[in-house]
PDB file of C-alpha atoms in Angstrom:
ATOM      1  CA  MET A1497      24.843  17.739  -1.619  1.00 67.00           C
ATOM      2  CA  VAL A1498      25.036  13.718  -2.501  1.00 70.00           C
ATOM      3  CA  PRO A1499      28.077  12.794  -4.249  1.00 73.00           C
ATOM      4  CA  SER A1500      27.173  11.259  -8.162  1.00 78.00           C
ATOM      5  CA  GLY A1501      30.438   8.651  -8.411  1.00 81.00           C
ATOM      6  CA  VAL A1502      31.785  11.425 -10.624  1.00 88.00           C
ATOM      7  CA  ASP A1503      34.896  14.336  -9.649  1.00 88.00           C
ATOM      8  CA  GLY A1504      32.243  17.342 -11.099  1.00 89.00           C
ATOM      9  CA  ILE A1505      28.649  16.425 -10.751  1.00 90.00           C
ATOM     10  CA  GLN A1506      26.750  16.276  -7.864  1.00 88.00           C
ATOM     11  CA  MET A1507      23.034  15.154  -7.052  1.00 89.00           C
ATOM     12  CA  THR A1508      21.198  17.804  -4.907  1.00 87.00           C
ATOM     13  CA  GLY A1509      17.770  17.839  -3.310  1.00 81.00           C
ATOM     14  CA  ASN A1510      17.007  20.252  -6.841  1.00 85.00           C
ATOM     15  CA  GLY A1511      18.598  18.157  -9.551  1.00 90.00           C
ATOM     16  CA  LEU A1512      22.319  17.972 -11.169  1.00 90.00           C
ATOM     17  CA  VAL A1513      25.181  20.365 -10.448  1.00 90.00           C
ATOM     18  CA  VAL A1514      27.349  19.674 -13.206  1.00 92.00           C
ATOM     19  CA  GLN A1515      30.679  22.256 -13.098  1.00 91.00           C
ATOM     20  CA  LYS A1516      32.453  20.492 -15.431  1.00 90.00           C
ATOM     21  CA  SER A1517      32.654  21.655 -19.207  1.00 89.00           C
ATOM     22  CA  SER A1518      31.933  18.341 -21.437  1.00 92.00           C
ATOM     23  CA  VAL A1519      31.316  14.474 -19.573  1.00 92.00           C
ATOM     24  CA  SER A1520      32.217  11.358 -21.293  1.00 93.00           C
ATOM     25  CA  ALA A1521      30.443   8.521 -21.769  1.00 94.00           C
ATOM     26  CA  ASP A1522      31.103   6.657 -18.777  1.00 93.00           C
ATOM     27  CA  GLU A1523      30.691   9.129 -16.680  1.00 92.00           C
ATOM     28  CA  PHE A1524      27.150   9.789 -17.789  1.00 93.00           C
ATOM     29  CA  ASN A1525      26.159   5.759 -17.113  1.00 93.00           C
ATOM     30  CA  ALA A1526      27.534   6.076 -14.410  1.00 91.00           C
ATOM     31  CA  VAL A1527      25.523   8.818 -13.111  1.00 91.00           C
ATOM     32  CA  PHE A1528      22.631   7.379 -14.336  1.00 92.00           C
ATOM     33  CA  ARG A1529      22.716   3.462 -13.025  1.00 90.00           C
ATOM     34  CA  THR A1530      23.331   5.857  -9.418  1.00 89.00           C
ATOM     35  CA  ILE A1531      20.044   7.486 -10.343  1.00 89.00           C
ATOM     36  CA  LEU A1532      18.197   4.866 -11.123  1.00 89.00           C
ATOM     37  CA  ALA A1533      19.160   2.764  -7.977  1.00 87.00           C
ATOM     38  CA  ILE A1534      18.429   5.430  -5.480  1.00 87.00           C
ATOM     39  CA  HIS A1535      14.850   5.917  -7.785  1.00 86.00           C
ATOM     40  CA  LYS A1536      14.315   2.097  -6.929  1.00 86.00           C
ATOM     41  CA  SER A1537      15.376   2.330  -3.149  1.00 90.00           C
ATOM     42  CA  SER A1538      13.868   5.489  -2.070  1.00 91.00           C
ATOM     43  CA  CYS A1539      10.068   4.079  -1.188  1.00 93.00           C
ATOM     44  CA  TRP A1540      12.370   1.333   1.036  1.00 95.00           C
ATOM     45  CA  LEU A1541      14.676   3.251   2.121  1.00 94.00           C
ATOM     46  CA  LEU A1542      12.033   5.857   3.357  1.00 94.00           C
ATOM     47  CA  GLY A1543      10.197   2.532   5.234  1.00 94.00           C
ATOM     48  CA  ASP A1544      13.318   1.594   7.088  1.00 96.00           C
ATOM     49  CA  ILE A1545      14.181   4.251   8.380  1.00 95.00           C
ATOM     50  CA  LEU A1546      10.867   5.323  10.123  1.00 93.00           C
ATOM     51  CA  LEU A1547      11.065   1.349  11.753  1.00 93.00           C
ATOM     52  CA  LEU A1548      13.996   2.147  12.649  1.00 94.00           C
ATOM     53  CA  GLY A1549      12.654   4.617  14.463  1.00 92.00           C
ATOM     54  CA  GLU A1550       9.253   2.668  15.810  1.00 89.00           C
ATOM     55  CA  ARG A1551      11.657   0.100  17.169  1.00 89.00           C
ATOM     56  CA  GLN A1552      14.326   2.411  18.592  1.00 89.00           C
ATOM     57  CA  TRP A1553      11.795   4.533  20.491  1.00 87.00           C
ATOM     58  CA  GLY A1554       8.677   3.614  19.568  1.00 81.00           C
ATOM     59  CA  ASN A1555       5.402   4.738  17.128  1.00 75.00           C
ATOM     60  CA  GLN A1556       5.441   8.300  19.549  1.00 76.00           C
ATOM     61  CA  TYR A1557       8.168   9.592  18.157  1.00 77.00           C
ATOM     62  CA  THR A1558       8.179   8.680  15.220  1.00 81.00           C
ATOM     63  CA  ALA A1559       4.086  10.440  14.715  1.00 82.00           C
ATOM     64  CA  SER A1560       6.375  13.458  13.951  1.00 86.00           C
ATOM     65  CA  LYS A1561       8.508  11.826  11.790  1.00 90.00           C
ATOM     66  CA  TYR A1562       5.535  10.909   9.742  1.00 89.00           C
ATOM     67  CA  GLU A1563       4.808  14.640   8.926  1.00 89.00           C
ATOM     68  CA  GLU A1564       7.675  15.728   8.498  1.00 91.00           C
ATOM     69  CA  ALA A1565       7.624  12.716   5.332  1.00 91.00           C
ATOM     70  CA  ILE A1566       4.353  14.297   4.566  1.00 90.00           C
ATOM     71  CA  LEU A1567       5.490  17.364   3.989  1.00 90.00           C
ATOM     72  CA  VAL A1568       8.536  17.039   2.115  1.00 89.00           C
ATOM     73  CA  THR A1569       7.115  14.206  -0.381  1.00 88.00           C
ATOM     74  CA  GLY A1570       4.262  15.218  -0.276  1.00 89.00           C
ATOM     75  CA  LEU A1571       2.737  11.925   0.139  1.00 88.00           C
ATOM     76  CA  SER A1572      -0.395  10.924   1.938  1.00 87.00           C
ATOM     77  CA  ARG A1573      -0.369   9.283   5.570  1.00 85.00           C
ATOM     78  CA  GLY A1574      -2.035   6.352   4.438  1.00 87.00           C
ATOM     79  CA  THR A1575       0.971   6.051   0.941  1.00 89.00           C
ATOM     80  CA  ILE A1576       3.571   6.184   3.996  1.00 90.00           C
ATOM     81  CA  ARG A1577       1.986   3.228   5.973  1.00 89.00           C
ATOM     82  CA  ASN A1578       1.414   1.134   3.291  1.00 91.00           C
ATOM     83  CA  ILE A1579       5.443   2.137   2.592  1.00 93.00           C
ATOM     84  CA  VAL A1580       6.179   1.023   6.101  1.00 93.00           C
ATOM     85  CA  LEU A1581       3.845  -1.923   6.222  1.00 93.00           C
ATOM     86  CA  THR A1582       5.453  -3.563   2.916  1.00 94.00           C
ATOM     87  CA  CYS A1583       9.205  -2.910   4.706  1.00 95.00           C
ATOM     88  CA  LYS A1584       8.109  -4.495   7.963  1.00 94.00           C
ATOM     89  CA  LYS A1585       7.142  -7.487   6.158  1.00 94.00           C
ATOM     90  CA  PHE A1586       9.552  -8.333   3.448  1.00 95.00           C
ATOM     91  CA  PRO A1587      13.083  -7.699   5.150  1.00 94.00           C
ATOM     92  CA  VAL A1588      15.884  -6.742   3.208  1.00 94.00           C
ATOM     93  CA  GLU A1589      16.745 -10.546   3.082  1.00 94.00           C
ATOM     94  CA  GLN A1590      13.607 -11.160   1.476  1.00 94.00           C
ATOM     95  CA  ARG A1591      13.236  -8.375  -1.278  1.00 95.00           C
ATOM     96  CA  HIS A1592      13.634  -9.554  -4.766  1.00 95.00           C
ATOM     97  CA  PRO A1593      16.735  -6.830  -7.000  1.00 92.00           C
ATOM     98  CA  GLY A1594      14.720  -7.811  -9.606  1.00 92.00           C
ATOM     99  CA  LEU A1595      11.342  -6.470  -8.504  1.00 94.00           C
ATOM    100  CA  SER A1596      10.067  -2.590  -7.680  1.00 93.00           C
ATOM    101  CA  PHE A1597       8.779  -1.926  -4.594  1.00 93.00           C
ATOM    102  CA  THR A1598       5.157  -1.421  -6.271  1.00 93.00           C
ATOM    103  CA  HIS A1599       5.955  -5.315  -6.769  1.00 94.00           C
ATOM    104  CA  HIS A1600       6.144  -5.784  -2.875  1.00 95.00           C
ATOM    105  CA  LEU A1601       4.054  -3.932  -1.969  1.00 93.00           C
ATOM    106  CA  GLU A1602       0.842  -5.737  -3.700  1.00 92.00           C
ATOM    107  CA  VAL A1603       2.467  -8.466  -2.363  1.00 94.00           C
ATOM    108  CA  ALA A1604       2.239  -7.211   1.257  1.00 92.00           C
ATOM    109  CA  SER A1605      -1.482  -6.175   0.942  1.00 88.00           C
ATOM    110  CA  THR A1606      -2.623 -10.087   0.580  1.00 88.00           C
ATOM    111  CA  ASP A1607      -3.021 -12.331   3.104  1.00 86.00           C
ATOM    112  CA  ALA A1608      -0.090 -14.533   2.320  1.00 90.00           C
ATOM    113  CA  ASP A1609       2.272 -16.061   4.935  1.00 91.00           C
ATOM    114  CA  PRO A1610       5.886 -14.946   4.895  1.00 91.00           C
ATOM    115  CA  ASN A1611       6.855 -18.363   2.904  1.00 92.00           C
ATOM    116  CA  GLN A1612       4.416 -17.595   0.465  1.00 93.00           C
ATOM    117  CA  ARG A1613       5.163 -13.812   0.018  1.00 93.00           C
ATOM    118  CA  VAL A1614       8.474 -15.316  -1.578  1.00 94.00           C
ATOM    119  CA  GLU A1615       7.420 -17.579  -3.358  1.00 94.00           C
ATOM    120  CA  VAL A1616       4.993 -15.026  -5.292  1.00 95.00           C
ATOM    121  CA  LEU A1617       7.625 -12.668  -5.521  1.00 95.00           C
ATOM    122  CA  GLN A1618       9.783 -15.672  -7.082  1.00 95.00           C
ATOM    123  CA  GLN A1619       7.458 -16.291 -10.124  1.00 95.00           C
ATOM    124  CA  ALA A1620       6.371 -12.874 -10.624  1.00 94.00           C
ATOM    125  CA  ALA A1621      10.362 -12.276 -11.310  1.00 95.00           C
ATOM    126  CA  LYS A1622      10.520 -15.499 -13.332  1.00 95.00           C
ATOM    127  CA  ASP A1623       7.154 -14.733 -15.161  1.00 94.00           C
ATOM    128  CA  LYS A1624       8.257 -10.907 -15.850  1.00 94.00           C
ATOM    129  CA  LEU A1625       5.188  -9.246 -14.569  1.00 93.00           C
ATOM    130  CA  THR A1626       4.483  -5.875 -14.438  1.00 92.00           C
ATOM    131  CA  CYS A1627       2.655  -4.571 -11.260  1.00 90.00           C
ATOM    132  CA  THR A1628      -0.364  -4.163 -12.872  1.00 89.00           C
ATOM    133  CA  ALA A1629      -0.432  -8.187 -14.358  1.00 91.00           C
ATOM    134  CA  LEU A1630       0.569  -9.534 -11.045  1.00 92.00           C
ATOM    135  CA  ARG A1631      -2.248  -7.140  -8.877  1.00 89.00           C
ATOM    136  CA  LYS A1632      -5.002  -9.017 -11.377  1.00 88.00           C
ATOM    137  CA  GLN A1633      -3.493 -12.330 -10.615  1.00 89.00           C
ATOM    138  CA  LEU A1634      -3.655 -11.344  -6.594  1.00 90.00           C
ATOM    139  CA  LYS A1635      -6.961 -10.900  -7.150  1.00 84.00           C
ATOM    140  CA  GLN A1636      -7.970 -14.803  -8.120  1.00 82.00           C
ATOM    141  CA  THR A1637      -6.048 -15.622  -5.669  1.00 81.00           C
ATOM    142  CA  ARG A1638      -6.807 -17.115  -2.282  1.00 70.00           C
ATOM    143  CA  PHE A1639      -4.200 -17.524   0.194  1.00 74.00           C
ATOM    144  CA  VAL A1640      -6.252 -17.988   3.577  1.00 54.00           C
ATOM    145  CA  GLU A1641      -8.385 -21.326   4.185  1.00 47.00           C
ATOM    146  CA  GLU A1642     -12.120 -20.963   3.136  1.00 45.00           C
ATOM    147  CA  GLU A1643     -14.003 -21.095   6.346  1.00 46.00           C
ATOM    148  CA  GLU A1644     -17.266 -22.421   6.249  1.00 47.00           C
ATOM    149  CA  PRO A1645     -20.076 -21.420   4.740  1.00 46.00           C
ATOM    150  CA  VAL A1646     -22.918 -19.419   6.583  1.00 43.00           C
ATOM    151  CA  ASP A1647     -26.353 -18.632   5.692  1.00 43.00           C
ATOM    152  CA  LYS A1648     -26.675 -15.225   5.521  1.00 40.00           C
ATOM    153  CA  PHE A1649     -30.116 -13.723   5.376  1.00 40.00           C
ATOM    154  CA  SER A1650     -31.207  -9.760   4.898  1.00 42.00           C
ATOM    155  CA  PRO A1651     -32.227  -8.427   8.575  1.00 42.00           C
ATOM    156  CA  PRO A1652     -35.322  -6.207   8.427  1.00 45.00           C
ATOM    157  CA  ARG A1653     -34.677  -2.751   8.095  1.00 44.00           C
ATOM    158  CA  GLY A1654     -33.565  -1.129  11.340  1.00 47.00           C
ATOM    159  CA  THR A1655     -32.389  -3.882  12.644  1.00 43.00           C
ATOM    160  CA  GLU A1656     -28.455  -4.363  10.978  1.00 43.00           C
ATOM    161  CA  PRO A1657     -25.696  -3.828  13.257  1.00 43.00           C
ATOM    162  CA  ASP A1658     -24.422  -0.078  13.390  1.00 44.00           C
ATOM    163  CA  ARG A1659     -20.782  -1.061  12.900  1.00 44.00           C
ATOM    164  CA  LEU A1660     -19.664   2.662  11.684  1.00 41.00           C
ATOM    165  CA  GLY A1661     -20.245   3.716  15.733  1.00 46.00           C
ATOM    166  CA  LEU A1662     -17.577   1.914  17.632  1.00 46.00           C
ATOM    167  CA  LEU A1663     -15.131   3.080  14.896  1.00 45.00           C
ATOM    168  CA  ASP A1664     -16.472   6.881  15.964  1.00 49.00           C
ATOM    169  CA  LEU A1665     -17.472   7.686  12.454  1.00 46.00           C
ATOM    170  CA  PRO A1666     -20.288  10.577  11.116  1.00 45.00           C
ATOM    171  CA  GLU A1667     -23.368   9.365  10.486  1.00 46.00           C
ATOM    172  CA  ARG A1668     -24.881   7.714   7.213  1.00 45.00           C
ATOM    173  CA  VAL A1669     -25.849  10.383   4.438  1.00 43.00           C
ATOM    174  CA  SER A1670     -29.064   7.486   4.866  1.00 43.00           C
ATOM    175  CA  PRO A1671     -29.465   3.732   5.940  1.00 45.00           C
ATOM    176  CA  ASP A1672     -28.837   3.033   2.079  1.00 47.00           C
ATOM    177  CA  ALA A1673     -25.516   4.589   1.419  1.00 48.00           C
ATOM    178  CA  PRO A1674     -22.843   2.907  -1.031  1.00 49.00           C
ATOM    179  CA  PRO A1675     -19.460   1.036   0.272  1.00 53.00           C
ATOM    180  CA  MET A1676     -17.717   4.127  -1.119  1.00 55.00           C
ATOM    181  CA  TRP A1677     -19.003   5.961   1.059  1.00 53.00           C
ATOM    182  CA  ASP A1678     -17.631   3.861   4.076  1.00 60.00           C
ATOM    183  CA  ALA A1679     -14.518   3.789   2.059  1.00 63.00           C
ATOM    184  CA  MET A1680     -14.583   7.657   1.810  1.00 61.00           C
ATOM    185  CA  LYS A1681     -15.160   7.759   5.913  1.00 61.00           C
ATOM    186  CA  PHE A1682     -13.188   5.342   6.667  1.00 63.00           C
ATOM    187  CA  THR A1683      -9.761   6.392   5.127  1.00 64.00           C
ATOM    188  CA  GLN A1684     -10.613   9.596   6.772  1.00 62.00           C
ATOM    189  CA  TRP A1685     -11.021   7.439  10.385  1.00 61.00           C
ATOM    190  CA  VAL A1686      -7.126   5.605   9.674  1.00 62.00           C
ATOM    191  CA  ASN A1687      -5.482   8.630   8.712  1.00 61.00           C
ATOM    192  CA  LYS A1688      -6.157  10.406  12.255  1.00 59.00           C
ATOM    193  CA  GLN A1689      -5.228   7.590  14.309  1.00 58.00           C
ATOM    194  CA  GLU A1690      -1.826   5.564  15.003  1.00 61.00           C
ATOM    195  CA  PRO A1691      -1.953   1.953  14.513  1.00 58.00           C
ATOM    196  CA  GLN A1692      -1.057   1.897  18.631  1.00 59.00           C
ATOM    197  CA  GLU A1693      -4.961   3.687  19.111  1.00 62.00           C
ATOM    198  CA  TYR A1694      -7.429   1.168  17.573  1.00 64.00           C
ATOM    199  CA  THR A1695      -8.625  -1.311  20.342  1.00 70.00           C
ATOM    200  CA  SER A1696      -9.064  -5.062  19.874  1.00 70.00           C
ATOM    201  CA  GLU A1697     -13.084  -4.669  18.951  1.00 69.00           C
ATOM    202  CA  GLN A1698     -12.241  -1.724  16.168  1.00 67.00           C
ATOM    203  CA  CYS A1699     -10.342  -3.717  14.726  1.00 70.00           C
ATOM    204  CA  ALA A1700     -12.790  -6.580  14.312  1.00 69.00           C
ATOM    205  CA  GLN A1701     -14.769  -3.890  12.827  1.00 66.00           C
ATOM    206  CA  ALA A1702     -12.331  -1.575  10.694  1.00 68.00           C
ATOM    207  CA  ILE A1703     -11.473  -5.667   9.208  1.00 69.00           C
ATOM    208  CA  LYS A1704     -15.418  -6.315   8.387  1.00 67.00           C
ATOM    209  CA  LEU A1705     -15.658  -3.031   6.648  1.00 66.00           C
ATOM    210  CA  THR A1706     -12.937  -3.259   4.589  1.00 69.00           C
ATOM    211  CA  GLU A1707     -14.178  -6.737   2.977  1.00 68.00           C
ATOM    212  CA  ASP A1708     -17.732  -4.557   2.703  1.00 65.00           C
ATOM    213  CA  ILE A1709     -15.684  -1.823   0.797  1.00 67.00           C
ATOM    214  CA  ALA A1710     -13.519  -4.078  -1.291  1.00 70.00           C
ATOM    215  CA  ASP A1711     -16.158  -6.915  -2.613  1.00 67.00           C
ATOM    216  CA  PHE A1712     -17.697  -3.631  -3.606  1.00 66.00           C
ATOM    217  CA  HIS A1713     -14.646  -2.180  -5.374  1.00 69.00           C
ATOM    218  CA  GLN A1714     -14.220  -5.264  -7.230  1.00 71.00           C
ATOM    219  CA  GLN A1715     -17.924  -5.367  -8.790  1.00 70.00           C
ATOM    220  CA  VAL A1716     -17.185  -1.001  -9.848  1.00 71.00           C
ATOM    221  CA  LEU A1717     -13.978  -2.333 -11.675  1.00 74.00           C
ATOM    222  CA  ALA A1718     -15.515  -5.346 -13.132  1.00 75.00           C
ATOM    223  CA  ARG A1719     -18.665  -3.466 -14.893  1.00 74.00           C
ATOM    224  CA  LEU A1720     -15.201  -0.826 -14.926  1.00 75.00           C
ATOM    225  CA  ASP A1721     -14.051  -3.261 -18.071  1.00 74.00           C
ATOM    226  CA  GLU A1722     -16.791  -3.856 -19.274  1.00 73.00           C
ATOM    227  CA  LEU A1723     -17.775  -0.760 -20.084  1.00 76.00           C
ATOM    228  CA  LYS A1724     -14.493  -0.424 -21.875  1.00 74.00           C
ATOM    229  CA  ASP A1725     -14.777  -3.501 -23.553  1.00 72.00           C
ATOM    230  CA  TYR A1726     -18.034  -2.073 -25.618  1.00 70.00           C
ATOM    231  CA  ARG A1727     -16.427   1.071 -26.064  1.00 72.00           C
ATOM    232  CA  ASN A1728     -13.109  -0.650 -27.531  1.00 72.00           C
ATOM    233  CA  GLY A1729     -15.356  -2.761 -29.966  1.00 67.00           C
ATOM    234  CA  ALA A1730     -17.933  -0.324 -30.820  1.00 52.00           C
TER     235      ALA A1730
END
């Protein structure tokens, strides 16, 4: 039982328990606002408690807590890791009260530095951007300096570096398997690892691999938008 702020109404894991015959409008609104506040803060609370455990006892202790959270919430390990990462990148004092957790998650997934993250959120709140609009805007924004251009060439077949070998991923079904295959196998690999188990070589290789996956994903989305526009105009 969790107090709702109104006598005669209790919140449980299975819903509201109302122990009074009638509820006034003020009482209804009080409970309603309490439930909205809990819903809005649920991801923040989950991420913060896991971070607290990591700071206090380390990742090995919280590994079992991740499993418990997965079982209770039904969220995937990757989703919970994203929640924790967002909480880590946005300390309590940097969280914008007028935006959802998902707004913060979208910004946390970029290369923006701490100051840029705060500025992006402030602008998003000012412009009243939805999560979808913010995501589209972020896809067009670069937060890091452009690297020096490098001449690209296609190496002869059979000489490509085995980017998957170091990550201990299953063999490709074919040398020309698309990045989406890489994405599925990479996700499986990540979900079985703990951050402290990564080597620096694996991290560097994983970053390169995910860049290719992200580029492929953008191409797919672009083609999908074209198909939608064609269908709507037909």
